[in-house]
């Protein structure tokens, strides 16, 4: 379907990434192409927070299901 550049704020930091869209799934990746990691791995490595798969359109669940992690669309790429 295409890719979307997105950003979010976490602990007063702006984090940018690329949301890769497929027919039934969306995966958020960060960093240079050769170093891209999934948002789950990135957040666990950086903040020791485990994320689950997103609820459409652009909301990731963080930790348990009571916490939501919103993703803001910047532009289509």
PDB file of C-alpha atoms in Angstrom:
ATOM      1  CA  UNK A   1       0.000   0.000   0.000  1.00  0.00           C
ATOM      2  CA  UNK A   2       2.869   2.404   0.672  1.00  0.00           C
ATOM      3  CA  UNK A   3       4.880   4.047   3.418  1.00  0.00           C
ATOM      4  CA  UNK A   4       4.006   6.956   5.698  1.00  0.00           C
ATOM      5  CA  UNK A   5       6.421   9.145   7.652  1.00  0.00           C
ATOM      6  CA  UNK A   6       5.172   9.584  11.206  1.00  0.00           C
ATOM      7  CA  UNK A   7       6.259  11.079  14.491  1.00  0.00           C
ATOM      8  CA  UNK A   8       5.292  10.837  18.125  1.00  0.00           C
ATOM      9  CA  UNK A   9       6.279  12.428  21.393  1.00  0.00           C
ATOM     10  CA  UNK A  10       7.565  10.385  24.301  1.00  0.00           C
ATOM     11  CA  UNK A  11       9.073  11.829  27.487  1.00  0.00           C
ATOM     12  CA  UNK A  12       9.150  15.257  25.777  1.00  0.00           C
ATOM     13  CA  UNK A  13      11.180  13.900  22.856  1.00  0.00           C
ATOM     14  CA  UNK A  14       9.999  13.836  19.269  1.00  0.00           C
ATOM     15  CA  UNK A  15      10.644  10.462  17.670  1.00  0.00           C
ATOM     16  CA  UNK A  16      10.292  10.052  13.919  1.00  0.00           C
ATOM     17  CA  UNK A  17       9.745   6.833  12.046  1.00  0.00           C
ATOM     18  CA  UNK A  18       8.332   5.263   8.927  1.00  0.00           C
ATOM     19  CA  UNK A  19       5.076   3.349   9.015  1.00  0.00           C
ATOM     20  CA  UNK A  20       5.154   0.539   6.460  1.00  0.00           C
ATOM     21  CA  UNK A  21       1.622  -0.300   5.335  1.00  0.00           C
ATOM     22  CA  UNK A  22       0.498  -3.629   3.944  1.00  0.00           C
ATOM     23  CA  UNK A  23      -2.980  -4.988   3.273  1.00  0.00           C
ATOM     24  CA  UNK A  24      -3.700  -6.177   6.803  1.00  0.00           C
ATOM     25  CA  UNK A  25      -0.855  -4.844   8.904  1.00  0.00           C
ATOM     26  CA  UNK A  26       1.236  -1.805   9.730  1.00  0.00           C
ATOM     27  CA  UNK A  27       4.776  -1.840  11.099  1.00  0.00           C
ATOM     28  CA  UNK A  28       6.604   1.205  12.407  1.00  0.00           C
ATOM     29  CA  UNK A  29      10.349   1.295  11.729  1.00  0.00           C
ATOM     30  CA  UNK A  30      12.983   3.771  12.868  1.00  0.00           C
ATOM     31  CA  UNK A  31      16.486   4.778  11.878  1.00  0.00           C
ATOM     32  CA  UNK A  32      18.547   4.431   8.698  1.00  0.00           C
ATOM     33  CA  UNK A  33      17.364   1.753   6.282  1.00  0.00           C
ATOM     34  CA  UNK A  34      20.228  -0.587   7.156  1.00  0.00           C
ATOM     35  CA  UNK A  35      19.529  -0.196  10.875  1.00  0.00           C
ATOM     36  CA  UNK A  36      15.731  -0.193  10.898  1.00  0.00           C
ATOM     37  CA  UNK A  37      14.155  -1.872  13.892  1.00  0.00           C
ATOM     38  CA  UNK A  38      10.542  -2.438  14.756  1.00  0.00           C
ATOM     39  CA  UNK A  39       8.942  -0.016  17.178  1.00  0.00           C
ATOM     40  CA  UNK A  40       8.607  -2.873  19.678  1.00  0.00           C
ATOM     41  CA  UNK A  41      12.343  -3.581  19.678  1.00  0.00           C
ATOM     42  CA  UNK A  42      13.254   0.131  19.631  1.00  0.00           C
ATOM     43  CA  UNK A  43      11.133   1.000  22.643  1.00  0.00           C
ATOM     44  CA  UNK A  44      12.226  -2.052  24.589  1.00  0.00           C
ATOM     45  CA  UNK A  45      15.891  -1.255  23.892  1.00  0.00           C
ATOM     46  CA  UNK A  46      15.548   2.474  24.585  1.00  0.00           C
ATOM     47  CA  UNK A  47      12.960   2.615  27.376  1.00  0.00           C
ATOM     48  CA  UNK A  48      12.445  -1.018  28.486  1.00  0.00           C
ATOM     49  CA  UNK A  49       8.789  -0.700  27.440  1.00  0.00           C
ATOM     50  CA  UNK A  50       7.113  -3.481  25.519  1.00  0.00           C
ATOM     51  CA  UNK A  51       4.685  -2.411  22.804  1.00  0.00           C
ATOM     52  CA  UNK A  52       2.013  -4.465  21.121  1.00  0.00           C
ATOM     53  CA  UNK A  53       0.698  -4.238  17.568  1.00  0.00           C
ATOM     54  CA  UNK A  54      -1.177  -1.093  16.581  1.00  0.00           C
ATOM     55  CA  UNK A  55      -4.899  -0.495  16.573  1.00  0.00           C
ATOM     56  CA  UNK A  56      -5.828   1.211  13.331  1.00  0.00           C
ATOM     57  CA  UNK A  57      -5.394   3.930  12.350  1.00  0.00           C
ATOM     58  CA  UNK A  58      -2.224   4.891  14.239  1.00  0.00           C
ATOM     59  CA  UNK A  59      -2.392   3.959  17.900  1.00  0.00           C
ATOM     60  CA  UNK A  60       0.039   1.533  19.520  1.00  0.00           C
ATOM     61  CA  UNK A  61      -0.752  -0.123  22.818  1.00  0.00           C
ATOM     62  CA  UNK A  62       2.014   0.319  25.361  1.00  0.00           C
ATOM     63  CA  UNK A  63       2.638  -2.159  28.123  1.00  0.00           C
ATOM     64  CA  UNK A  64      -0.828  -3.308  29.211  1.00  0.00           C
ATOM     65  CA  UNK A  65      -3.932  -2.502  27.201  1.00  0.00           C
ATOM     66  CA  UNK A  66      -4.880   0.521  29.332  1.00  0.00           C
ATOM     67  CA  UNK A  67      -2.015   2.626  27.932  1.00  0.00           C
ATOM     68  CA  UNK A  68      -2.176   3.923  24.376  1.00  0.00           C
ATOM     69  CA  UNK A  69       0.692   5.332  22.342  1.00  0.00           C
ATOM     70  CA  UNK A  70      -0.518   7.718  19.587  1.00  0.00           C
ATOM     71  CA  UNK A  71       1.385   8.084  16.315  1.00  0.00           C
ATOM     72  CA  UNK A  72       1.043  11.287  14.302  1.00  0.00           C
ATOM     73  CA  UNK A  73       1.208  11.222  10.513  1.00  0.00           C
ATOM     74  CA  UNK A  74       3.703  13.650   8.933  1.00  0.00           C
ATOM     75  CA  UNK A  75       3.580  12.839   5.232  1.00  0.00           C
ATOM     76  CA  UNK A  76       3.214  10.108   2.660  1.00  0.00           C
ATOM     77  CA  UNK A  77       6.545   9.038   1.169  1.00  0.00           C
TER      78      UNK A  77
END
